[in-house]
C-alpha cells in the first residue's frame, strides 16, 4: 500500500502518515460500529425493561424498577476513563486481553448501555398511552405491545438515540485509544502528543469531526424517513 | 348481552386518598341496542365503559359479557374475550407508524398463523365498510379526524366482535363529522347486528342514535330509560338540564315568559303544554279537537325535535270558550296527546309577554 502511494507521487513520509491515519480510522470504525451495535442490542431491552416496570405500565414493579434504575444511574455516573480501568479484569475475562481495539469495545459498551437504556426508556414514554390501551383492547399480549406498538411508534426517537450513542462512542473511543485502545485516539497521543507532530494530531481531529458529521447526517435522514407523524 | 352487577371502582391515589369513581352500578345492555351513557365530566363514564372490556378492573362487582364472567378470567382468557369486544376512542389511537391498512390489520395479525393474503382481503372489506377503500396505503397523519375515526371503527370491527364500545368517539369531531360517524355506527349496527355502547357528554349524540340511555351522576346511574322517555319526561334535575340544552329552546323561552295564574277568572283561557311522540306528532289532533269541542284553540308556539329520527313535538296552546267547553277539550286532548301539562290560566286575549 505504502509503495502504491509513493508511486502515485507522495513522499515516503507522507505515504507512511497516510497509511497510519487510514489504519487508525479503520480501527476506530471497527471499535465504534461494533460497540454501538452491541450497545443497541443490550440497551434497547434495558430501556424496554425500565419502561414496562415503571409506574403505570403493564409489568409495574416498584422494587425491581428502583434497583435496576439505581444500577443504571451508578454505572452512568462513573467517568469513562475510570470505568475503563476499573473493569479491566472483566474485559480480560471476556476477550482475553485488556489492550487493543477489541478489548476497548468492552468498556465502550459497558459505559453506553445504561446511557442508551435511559434514552430508550424516555423515548418509549413519549408513545401516547392511548395506543397501549387500544392494543390491550384488541387483546394484544404485552410482548407484542412492545414489539408492534412501543418500538415502531418510538422509532424516530430511537434512531436519534442510536445516533447519539454512536457519537458518544466515537468520542469515548478516542479516549480509549489514549490508554491502549488503538485507533485514532492512540495515534493522536503517540504522534501528536508525545512526538509533537501537530499535523497528525489535527488530522485525527478532522477525521473524528467528519465521522460525527456523517453519523449525524445519516441518523437524521433515517429518523426523518421512519417518521410518519 | 352486557350485564354489570353492583360495580364499584375505587382509585387509590399516590397520596393515599381514595376516589370512588363508581359506587354500585347495575346495568343490562341488550343485544343489538345502541346504549348511551351520558354524564358530566368526572361522573365515571370512561371508567364504566373501560370496565366492560376490563381495561379497568372493578374493585367489586361482576361483569358479564356474551355470557362470560370477565372478572374471573386469567390474562390469556381475557385477551381472547377482548377480541370479541371492539373499542374506539376519542383520540382515535391509531399507530402513526402504520398505514391505514396496517392499522386495520393489526388485530388480525395477532393471530398465530395469520394468512397474509386473507388479512389483506379482510382489510379491504373493512375499509369498504367504513367508506375508506381508497385510503388503504396512506398514513393516519394524512387523514381528517372523521376519517381517522373510521379507521378506528374498521380496526375495532376487524375481529368481527358483536359489541362495540365507543368512549367519547365523536368528542374530537365537528358537528357534521359527528353526525356522519353516528350514521355509520347506526348502519353498522343494522348490517352487523352490533351492540353498541356510547359514552358521551353530548346529549346531541344520544338524541341522534341511542335507543336507551343511562345518566351517570357521581358514580351512580341517576336515571335510565329509552331515549324518547328521557327526552320527553326527564325526572332528575341533571337530566332536565342535559335535555333542555339539547332540544330547541323555543318552547322553553315561551314558557318562561308566559304569565299564568292558578285560579280561573271569568273568560280566562287555559294554557297547556302538549307533548307529541313519534308518528302522532304529525296527526292533525288540534284541528280535530277544536272542531269537535268547539273550543277556540290558539297555538302560542311549538317545536319539533327529532330523537333517532323520530319526531318529538312540544306545543303550547290556549283553550278559550265556556268552562265546559274548555274542560271537554282538555279531556279530548288528554286522550289523544302523549302528555298534557296544564300551565295555568291566562287573561283573555292570549299571552302577556313581558
Ligand atoms: N387512573 C385513575 N386514577 C385515579 N383517579 C382516576 C383515574 N381514572 C379516573 N379517575 C377519577 O375517577 C373519576 C371518574 O373518572 P372518569 O374518567 O371515569 O370520568 P368521565 O365521566 O369519563 O369524565 P370525562 O367526561 O372528563 O372524561 C374522576 O374523579 C377521576 O378523577
Ligand atoms: Mg372520560
PDB file of C-alpha atoms in Angstrom, chain A residues 55 59-60 127-145 148-155 226-229, chain B residues 14 50 53 55-56 78-80 82-83 85-87 89 92-98 103 106-107 109-112 139-141 155-156 159:
ATOM      1  CA  UNK A  55     -45.299   3.194  37.153  1.00  0.00           C
ATOM      2  CA  UNK A  59     -45.258  -5.038  34.445  1.00  0.00           C
ATOM      3  CA  UNK A  60     -45.033  -2.291  37.039  1.00  0.00           C
ATOM      4  CA  UNK A 127     -45.669   6.931  22.929  1.00  0.00           C
ATOM      5  CA  UNK A 128     -49.194   8.024  23.891  1.00  0.00           C
ATOM      6  CA  UNK A 129     -50.644   5.689  26.493  1.00  0.00           C
ATOM      7  CA  UNK A 130     -53.850   5.504  24.486  1.00  0.00           C
ATOM      8  CA  UNK A 131     -52.034   3.402  21.895  1.00  0.00           C
ATOM      9  CA  UNK A 132     -51.170   0.833  24.526  1.00  0.00           C
ATOM     10  CA  UNK A 133     -54.769   0.799  25.701  1.00  0.00           C
ATOM     11  CA  UNK A 134     -56.065   0.416  22.183  1.00  0.00           C
ATOM     12  CA  UNK A 135     -53.729  -2.531  21.695  1.00  0.00           C
ATOM     13  CA  UNK A 136     -54.867  -4.015  25.000  1.00  0.00           C
ATOM     14  CA  UNK A 137     -58.476  -3.594  23.983  1.00  0.00           C
ATOM     15  CA  UNK A 138     -57.711  -5.724  20.923  1.00  0.00           C
ATOM     16  CA  UNK A 139     -56.295  -8.497  23.077  1.00  0.00           C
ATOM     17  CA  UNK A 140     -52.614  -7.807  22.344  1.00  0.00           C
ATOM     18  CA  UNK A 141     -50.225  -9.643  24.678  1.00  0.00           C
ATOM     19  CA  UNK A 142     -47.609  -7.464  26.431  1.00  0.00           C
ATOM     20  CA  UNK A 143     -44.620  -8.558  24.391  1.00  0.00           C
ATOM     21  CA  UNK A 144     -46.457  -7.768  21.179  1.00  0.00           C
ATOM     22  CA  UNK A 145     -47.370  -4.383  22.578  1.00  0.00           C
ATOM     23  CA  UNK A 148     -45.610  -3.839  17.488  1.00  0.00           C
ATOM     24  CA  UNK A 149     -46.629  -0.661  19.263  1.00  0.00           C
ATOM     25  CA  UNK A 150     -43.951   0.799  21.512  1.00  0.00           C
ATOM     26  CA  UNK A 151     -40.819   0.206  19.440  1.00  0.00           C
ATOM     27  CA  UNK A 152     -42.274   1.089  15.995  1.00  0.00           C
ATOM     28  CA  UNK A 153     -44.060   4.154  17.347  1.00  0.00           C
ATOM     29  CA  UNK A 154     -40.906   5.434  19.038  1.00  0.00           C
ATOM     30  CA  UNK A 155     -38.666   4.562  16.077  1.00  0.00           C
ATOM     31  CA  UNK A 226     -39.282   6.476   9.585  1.00  0.00           C
ATOM     32  CA  UNK A 227     -41.341   9.345  10.970  1.00  0.00           C
ATOM     33  CA  UNK A 228     -44.906   9.309   9.652  1.00  0.00           C
ATOM     34  CA  UNK A 229     -46.463  11.544  12.271  1.00  0.00           C
TER      35      UNK A 229
ATOM     36  CA  UNK B  14     -50.408   8.097  45.408  1.00  0.00           C
ATOM     37  CA  UNK B  50     -63.455   0.523  30.405  1.00  0.00           C
ATOM     38  CA  UNK B  53     -63.696  -4.833  28.495  1.00  0.00           C
ATOM     39  CA  UNK B  55     -59.210  -2.261  30.757  1.00  0.00           C
ATOM     40  CA  UNK B  56     -60.107  -1.284  34.294  1.00  0.00           C
ATOM     41  CA  UNK B  78     -59.319 -12.098  28.927  1.00  0.00           C
ATOM     42  CA  UNK B  79     -57.314 -11.300  25.806  1.00  0.00           C
ATOM     43  CA  UNK B  80     -59.312 -13.863  23.862  1.00  0.00           C
ATOM     44  CA  UNK B  82     -61.438  -8.852  24.263  1.00  0.00           C
ATOM     45  CA  UNK B  83     -61.197  -9.888  20.636  1.00  0.00           C
ATOM     46  CA  UNK B  85     -65.369  -6.634  22.084  1.00  0.00           C
ATOM     47  CA  UNK B  86     -64.312  -3.767  19.823  1.00  0.00           C
ATOM     48  CA  UNK B  87     -63.448  -0.342  21.150  1.00  0.00           C
ATOM     49  CA  UNK B  89     -61.548   6.178  21.315  1.00  0.00           C
ATOM     50  CA  UNK B  92     -58.551   7.522  17.709  1.00  0.00           C
ATOM     51  CA  UNK B  93     -55.338   5.866  18.969  1.00  0.00           C
ATOM     52  CA  UNK B  94     -54.087   4.813  15.568  1.00  0.00           C
ATOM     53  CA  UNK B  95     -50.496   3.735  15.070  1.00  0.00           C
ATOM     54  CA  UNK B  96     -48.694   6.583  13.328  1.00  0.00           C
ATOM     55  CA  UNK B  97     -46.038   4.174  12.116  1.00  0.00           C
ATOM     56  CA  UNK B  98     -48.539   2.092  10.165  1.00  0.00           C
ATOM     57  CA  UNK B 103     -53.706  -0.312  11.434  1.00  0.00           C
ATOM     58  CA  UNK B 106     -53.185  -5.057  13.454  1.00  0.00           C
ATOM     59  CA  UNK B 107     -55.711  -7.176  15.377  1.00  0.00           C
ATOM     60  CA  UNK B 109     -52.027 -10.171  12.563  1.00  0.00           C
ATOM     61  CA  UNK B 110     -52.095 -11.035  16.248  1.00  0.00           C
ATOM     62  CA  UNK B 111     -53.442 -14.435  15.333  1.00  0.00           C
ATOM     63  CA  UNK B 112     -50.785 -17.089  15.309  1.00  0.00           C
ATOM     64  CA  UNK B 139     -50.639   7.146   6.888  1.00  0.00           C
ATOM     65  CA  UNK B 140     -53.096   8.325   9.553  1.00  0.00           C
ATOM     66  CA  UNK B 141     -51.412  11.739   9.721  1.00  0.00           C
ATOM     67  CA  UNK B 155     -59.891  -1.782  13.206  1.00  0.00           C
ATOM     68  CA  UNK B 156     -62.282  -2.363  16.092  1.00  0.00           C
ATOM     69  CA  UNK B 159     -62.086  -9.490  14.539  1.00  0.00           C
TER      70      UNK B 159
END
